Coordinates of C-alpha atoms in Angstrom, one line a residue:
X289 CA 191.7 -89.5 40.6
X290 CA 188.4 -89.5 42.4
X291 CA 186.0 -86.7 40.9
X292 CA 183.1 -87.8 42.5
X293 CA 181.2 -85.0 44.5
X294 CA 180.7 -85.3 48.3
X295 CA 177.1 -85.6 48.7
X296 CA 174.2 -86.4 51.2
X297 CA 170.4 -86.9 51.0
X298 CA 167.4 -85.5 53.1
X299 CA 164.2 -86.7 53.1
X300 CA 161.9 -84.0 54.3
X301 CA 158.5 -84.7 55.8
X302 CA 155.8 -82.9 57.6
X303 CA 156.3 -83.9 61.2
X304 CA 154.7 -84.8 64.5
X305 CA 154.5 -84.0 68.1
X306 CA 157.1 -85.5 70.2
X307 CA 154.4 -87.3 72.2
X308 CA 150.7 -87.5 72.6
X309 CA 150.8 -85.2 75.8
X310 CA 148.6 -82.0 75.4
X311 CA 151.7 -79.7 75.8
X312 CA 153.8 -81.5 73.0
X313 CA 150.7 -81.5 70.8
X314 CA 150.1 -77.8 71.5
X315 CA 153.6 -77.0 70.7
X316 CA 153.7 -78.8 67.6
X317 CA 150.4 -77.2 66.4
X318 CA 151.7 -73.7 67.5
X319 CA 154.7 -74.2 65.2
X320 CA 153.0 -75.8 62.2
X321 CA 149.6 -73.3 62.3
X322 CA 152.0 -70.2 62.9
X323 CA 153.6 -70.8 59.4
X324 CA 152.4 -68.0 57.2
X325 CA 152.3 -70.3 54.1
X326 CA 149.6 -72.5 56.3
X327 CA 147.5 -70.1 57.9
X328 CA 148.1 -67.0 55.4
X329 CA 147.0 -64.2 57.6
X330 CA 149.1 -61.1 58.5
X331 CA 151.2 -62.2 61.9
X332 CA 149.1 -59.8 64.1
X333 CA 145.9 -61.6 63.4
X334 CA 147.7 -65.0 62.9
X335 CA 148.9 -65.2 66.4
X336 CA 145.7 -64.4 68.4
X337 CA 143.8 -66.5 66.0
X338 CA 146.3 -69.5 66.6
X339 CA 147.5 -69.2 70.0
X340 CA 144.2 -67.7 71.6
X341 CA 141.2 -69.9 69.7
X342 CA 142.7 -72.9 67.4
X343 CA 145.5 -74.4 69.4
X344 CA 143.7 -74.2 72.9
X345 CA 140.5 -75.7 71.2
X346 CA 142.6 -78.3 68.9
X347 CA 145.3 -79.5 71.1
X348 CA 143.4 -81.7 73.6
X349 CA 141.4 -83.3 70.8
X350 CA 144.6 -83.7 68.6
X351 CA 146.1 -85.4 71.4
X352 CA 143.6 -88.1 71.8
X353 CA 143.6 -88.7 68.0
X354 CA 147.3 -89.3 68.0
X355 CA 146.7 -91.5 71.0
X356 CA 144.7 -93.8 68.9
X357 CA 147.4 -94.5 66.1
X358 CA 150.6 -93.8 68.3
X359 CA 152.8 -97.0 68.2
X360 CA 155.5 -98.3 70.7
X361 CA 158.2 -96.7 68.6
X362 CA 156.5 -93.4 68.2
X363 CA 154.5 -91.4 65.7
X364 CA 153.9 -93.5 62.5
X365 CA 154.7 -90.8 60.3
X366 CA 158.3 -90.6 61.9
X367 CA 158.7 -94.2 62.5
X368 CA 157.7 -94.6 58.5
X369 CA 159.9 -91.8 57.2
X370 CA 162.6 -93.5 59.3
X371 CA 162.0 -96.8 57.7
X372 CA 162.1 -95.3 54.2
X373 CA 165.5 -93.9 55.2
X374 CA 166.7 -97.1 56.0
X375 CA 165.5 -98.8 52.8
X376 CA 166.7 -96.1 50.6
X377 CA 170.0 -96.2 52.2
X378 CA 170.6 -100.0 51.0
X379 CA 170.4 -98.4 47.7
X380 CA 172.5 -95.3 47.4
X381 CA 176.3 -94.6 48.7
X382 CA 175.5 -91.4 50.2
X383 CA 174.5 -90.9 53.9
X384 CA 170.7 -90.4 54.0
X385 CA 169.0 -88.1 56.8
X386 CA 165.7 -87.4 57.5
X387 CA 164.0 -83.8 58.5
X388 CA 160.7 -82.6 59.6
X389 CA 159.1 -79.3 58.4
X390 CA 157.7 -79.1 62.0
X391 CA 159.1 -80.7 65.2
X392 CA 161.8 -83.3 65.1
X393 CA 164.4 -84.2 63.5
X394 CA 165.1 -80.8 62.5
X395 CA 166.6 -79.7 59.2
X396 CA 169.3 -78.4 61.0
X397 CA 169.7 -81.8 62.6
X398 CA 169.9 -83.4 59.3
X399 CA 172.3 -81.0 57.7
X400 CA 174.8 -80.8 61.0
X401 CA 174.5 -85.0 60.9
X402 CA 175.5 -85.0 57.2
X403 CA 178.6 -82.5 58.0
X404 CA 180.0 -84.9 60.4
X405 CA 179.4 -88.1 58.3
X406 CA 181.0 -86.5 55.1
X407 CA 184.1 -84.1 55.6
X408 CA 184.1 -81.6 52.9
X409 CA 180.4 -82.0 52.0
X410 CA 179.7 -80.4 48.8
X411 CA 176.3 -81.1 47.5
X412 CA 172.9 -82.1 49.3
X413 CA 169.9 -83.2 47.8
X414 CA 166.6 -82.7 49.6
X415 CA 163.3 -84.6 48.8
X416 CA 160.3 -83.0 50.0
X417 CA 158.0 -85.9 50.1
X418 CA 155.2 -84.2 48.9
X419 CA 153.8 -85.3 45.3
X420 CA 152.0 -82.1 44.6
X421 CA 153.0 -78.5 44.7
X422 CA 151.1 -76.5 47.3
X423 CA 152.3 -73.6 49.6
X424 CA 151.2 -75.1 52.6
X425 CA 153.3 -78.4 52.2
X426 CA 155.9 -78.3 49.3
X427 CA 156.6 -74.8 49.2
X428 CA 157.0 -74.4 52.8
X429 CA 159.4 -77.2 53.3
X430 CA 161.6 -75.9 50.4
X431 CA 161.8 -72.3 51.8
X432 CA 162.5 -73.2 55.3
X433 CA 165.2 -75.6 54.4
X434 CA 166.7 -72.8 52.2
X435 CA 166.4 -70.2 55.2
X436 CA 168.3 -72.5 57.5
X437 CA 170.8 -73.5 54.9
X438 CA 171.4 -69.6 54.1
X439 CA 171.3 -68.5 58.2
X440 CA 173.9 -71.3 59.1
X441 CA 176.0 -70.7 56.2
X442 CA 176.4 -74.2 55.1
X443 CA 179.1 -74.5 52.7
X444 CA 177.3 -77.2 50.6
X445 CA 175.0 -76.5 47.6
X446 CA 171.6 -77.2 48.3
X447 CA 169.3 -78.7 45.4
X448 CA 165.4 -80.0 46.0
X449 CA 163.5 -82.9 43.9
X450 CA 160.8 -81.3 42.4
X451 CA 157.2 -82.4 43.0
X452 CA 156.3 -85.9 41.2
X453 CA 152.8 -86.0 41.1
X454 CA 152.8 -87.2 37.5
X455 CA 156.3 -89.2 37.4
X456 CA 156.1 -92.5 36.1
X457 CA 158.0 -94.2 39.2
X458 CA 155.4 -92.7 41.6
X459 CA 152.5 -93.4 39.7
X460 CA 153.8 -97.1 39.5
X461 CA 154.2 -97.2 43.0
X462 CA 150.6 -95.7 43.8
X463 CA 149.2 -98.3 41.5
X464 CA 151.1 -101.3 42.7
X465 CA 149.8 -100.6 46.0
X466 CA 146.3 -100.7 45.2
X467 CA 146.3 -103.9 43.2
X468 CA 146.0 -106.1 46.2
X469 CA 143.0 -104.4 47.4
X470 CA 141.1 -104.5 44.1
X471 CA 141.0 -108.2 44.0
X472 CA 137.8 -108.2 46.1
X473 CA 134.4 -106.7 44.7
X474 CA 134.1 -102.9 45.2
X475 CA 131.6 -100.3 43.8
X476 CA 133.7 -97.3 43.9
X477 CA 137.6 -96.0 44.8
X478 CA 137.4 -92.6 46.5
X479 CA 141.1 -90.4 45.9
X480 CA 141.1 -88.2 49.2
X481 CA 143.6 -85.7 49.0
X482 CA 144.4 -83.1 51.7
X483 CA 142.6 -79.8 51.5
X484 CA 143.7 -76.7 51.1
X485 CA 142.1 -72.9 50.8
X486 CA 141.0 -72.1 47.3
X487 CA 142.9 -68.8 47.8
X488 CA 146.1 -70.6 47.9
X489 CA 145.8 -71.8 44.3
X490 CA 145.7 -68.1 43.3
X491 CA 148.6 -67.0 45.4
X492 CA 150.5 -69.9 43.9
X493 CA 149.6 -68.8 40.5
X494 CA 152.1 -66.3 38.8
X495 CA 149.9 -66.5 35.5
X496 CA 147.1 -64.9 37.4
X497 CA 144.7 -67.5 35.6
X498 CA 143.2 -69.1 38.9
X499 CA 140.1 -68.1 40.5
X500 CA 138.8 -69.1 44.0
X501 CA 136.4 -71.6 42.6
X502 CA 136.2 -74.3 45.2
X503 CA 135.1 -76.9 42.6
X504 CA 138.0 -76.5 40.0
X505 CA 136.6 -75.6 36.6
X506 CA 139.7 -73.3 35.8
X507 CA 142.1 -76.4 36.7
X508 CA 140.7 -78.1 33.8
X509 CA 141.9 -75.5 31.1
X510 CA 145.7 -76.3 29.9
X511 CA 147.8 -73.5 31.4
X512 CA 151.4 -72.8 32.5
X513 CA 149.8 -72.5 36.0
X514 CA 149.7 -76.1 36.2
X515 CA 153.1 -76.1 37.5
X516 CA 152.1 -74.6 40.5
X517 CA 148.5 -75.8 40.8
X518 CA 147.9 -78.5 43.5
X519 CA 144.1 -79.1 42.2
X520 CA 145.3 -79.8 38.8
X521 CA 148.2 -81.9 40.2
X522 CA 145.9 -83.9 41.9
X523 CA 143.5 -84.7 38.9
X524 CA 146.7 -85.9 37.0
X525 CA 147.8 -88.1 39.4
X526 CA 144.2 -89.5 39.7
X527 CA 143.9 -89.7 36.0
X528 CA 147.5 -91.3 35.5
X529 CA 146.9 -94.0 38.3
X530 CA 143.3 -95.0 37.0
X531 CA 144.7 -95.0 33.5
X532 CA 147.6 -97.6 34.7
X533 CA 144.9 -99.6 36.5
X534 CA 142.1 -99.5 33.6
X535 CA 139.5 -98.1 35.7
X536 CA 136.4 -96.5 34.2
X537 CA 135.6 -92.9 34.9
X538 CA 132.3 -94.3 37.0
X539 CA 134.7 -96.4 39.5
X540 CA 136.3 -93.7 41.0
X541 CA 136.4 -90.0 42.1
X542 CA 138.4 -87.3 43.9
X543 CA 137.7 -85.4 47.2
X544 CA 139.7 -83.3 49.7
X545 CA 139.9 -83.8 53.5
X546 CA 140.9 -81.9 56.7
X547 CA 139.4 -78.5 56.0
X548 CA 140.1 -75.8 58.6
X549 CA 137.4 -73.5 57.4
X550 CA 135.4 -71.9 54.4
X551 CA 136.7 -71.7 50.8
X552 CA 138.6 -75.0 50.9
X553 CA 138.4 -77.2 47.9
X554 CA 135.4 -79.3 47.2
X555 CA 133.9 -81.7 47.3
X556 CA 134.7 -82.7 51.0
X557 CA 135.6 -86.3 51.8
X558 CA 133.6 -86.6 55.0
X559 CA 130.6 -85.3 53.0
X560 CA 131.1 -87.5 50.1
X561 CA 131.5 -90.6 52.5
X562 CA 128.0 -89.6 54.3
X563 CA 126.4 -89.3 50.5
X564 CA 127.8 -92.3 48.9
X565 CA 125.5 -95.1 50.6
X566 CA 122.4 -93.2 49.6
X567 CA 123.8 -93.1 46.1
X568 CA 123.9 -96.7 46.0
X569 CA 127.8 -96.9 46.6
X570 CA 128.0 -99.5 49.5
X571 CA 131.5 -101.0 49.0
X572 CA 134.6 -98.6 48.7
X573 CA 138.1 -98.3 48.6
X574 CA 139.7 -95.1 49.8
X575 CA 143.2 -93.7 49.5
X576 CA 145.4 -90.6 50.3
X577 CA 147.8 -90.0 47.4
X578 CA 148.8 -86.6 48.8
X579 CA 150.5 -88.5 51.6
X580 CA 153.9 -90.5 51.0
X581 CA 153.7 -91.7 54.7
X582 CA 150.8 -93.1 56.7
X583 CA 149.7 -90.4 59.4
X584 CA 147.2 -88.6 61.6
X585 CA 145.4 -87.6 58.4
X586 CA 145.3 -90.9 56.8
X587 CA 145.0 -93.6 59.9
X588 CA 143.1 -91.6 62.3
X589 CA 141.0 -89.1 60.0
X590 CA 140.3 -91.5 57.1
X591 CA 141.0 -95.1 58.2
X592 CA 139.2 -94.6 61.4
X593 CA 136.7 -91.9 61.5
X594 CA 136.0 -92.1 57.9
X595 CA 135.1 -95.7 57.9
X596 CA 132.6 -94.8 60.8
X597 CA 131.0 -91.9 59.0
X598 CA 130.7 -94.3 55.7
X599 CA 129.2 -97.5 57.6
X600 CA 126.8 -95.2 59.7
X601 CA 125.4 -94.0 56.7
X602 CA 124.4 -97.6 55.3
X603 CA 127.6 -98.6 53.9
X604 CA 128.5 -102.3 53.9
X605 CA 132.5 -102.3 53.1
X606 CA 135.0 -99.8 53.5
X607 CA 138.7 -100.6 53.0
X608 CA 141.3 -98.0 53.4
X609 CA 144.7 -98.4 51.3
X610 CA 147.8 -97.5 53.0
X611 CA 150.2 -95.1 51.9
X612 CA 153.0 -96.2 49.7
X613 CA 155.4 -95.8 52.8
X614 CA 158.3 -98.0 52.1
X615 CA 157.0 -100.1 49.4
X616 CA 160.0 -101.9 47.1
X617 CA 158.9 -99.9 43.9
X618 CA 158.9 -96.5 45.9
X619 CA 161.9 -97.1 47.4
X620 CA 163.6 -98.0 44.0
X621 CA 162.2 -94.9 42.2
X622 CA 163.7 -92.7 45.2
X623 CA 167.1 -94.4 44.4
X624 CA 166.8 -94.0 40.7
X625 CA 166.3 -90.2 41.0
X626 CA 169.3 -90.1 43.5
X627 CA 171.3 -92.0 40.9
X628 CA 170.3 -89.6 38.1
X629 CA 171.1 -86.6 40.3
X630 CA 174.7 -88.2 40.9
X631 CA 175.2 -88.7 37.5
X632 CA 174.5 -85.1 36.5
X633 CA 171.2 -85.5 35.2
X634 CA 169.1 -82.8 37.0
X635 CA 165.3 -83.6 35.3
X636 CA 164.3 -84.0 38.8
X637 CA 165.8 -81.1 40.4
X638 CA 163.5 -78.2 41.5
X639 CA 164.5 -74.9 39.1
X640 CA 165.0 -72.0 41.6
X641 CA 162.5 -70.1 39.6
X642 CA 159.6 -72.5 40.6
X643 CA 159.5 -71.2 44.2

């Protein structure tokens, strides 16, 4: 008698506009920035700020930025997530779907597709493709999926893979992705993480031990809050990856990109890129470990604009290291987590109390 449960897998990523047309970018930005976990102001303040100021100003600029990276197949983030889906499907028996927190394909579409493919679907394991816990990335993806699951009254159990910032498989995949780029001489490696407002660290911390310090002294102290601390988790990923590669501390540093205003985590990537040549750092490698898939923030902000900033400041060599995307080691890591889940090992499953 076959007692194997009927399961499906959903890979969850951030999302992208449907096209580079301003109207599509505007629609995407409205959905993204109106998320209360992204811009955490009351709705009546958030709506005029986003709809009346930020989106009208940013949509045309963002549309031009997307045009710089758009491919024949479409948005790099969507294309790469689909490729990861295809690669993972080679290793697992459960059907794999993808879903975006904002834009298409939606979480509802992914759930419906699994329901059609697996008659009597009993369990779905969702994989938020965010290594680190933040209310504006991992948490909002999880909560959104839970809302859809509850509102639509889907009959299957829904589980989530927890943040994997310190998981050996992820660390190994990161280290392996860097090795080919380290063969040529370099002065420094910059780990550029996506920035968040420091107040988000305070909001996400159930222990109350965080402050709104943008530099992160509070995150160096051992605390249960580390389970929810984005900045600590960025520090830890960097420590583990550099340890794996045997990099001395003077050869690498951390910065935070993509800030939207005051009070965001420091140091800022664009500022550091402009300062480094003056400090004698002329040849750098740069990577973005907060992203599993390359996207606007990696390909345009860092690979293109970041290089321009660094070279104009007197840099000599600027090498962007792509995200782990569909690397074989990363795909095998994901499949190993799925195998653990299938076998009843819930080590990688998010506990309900975490969010």
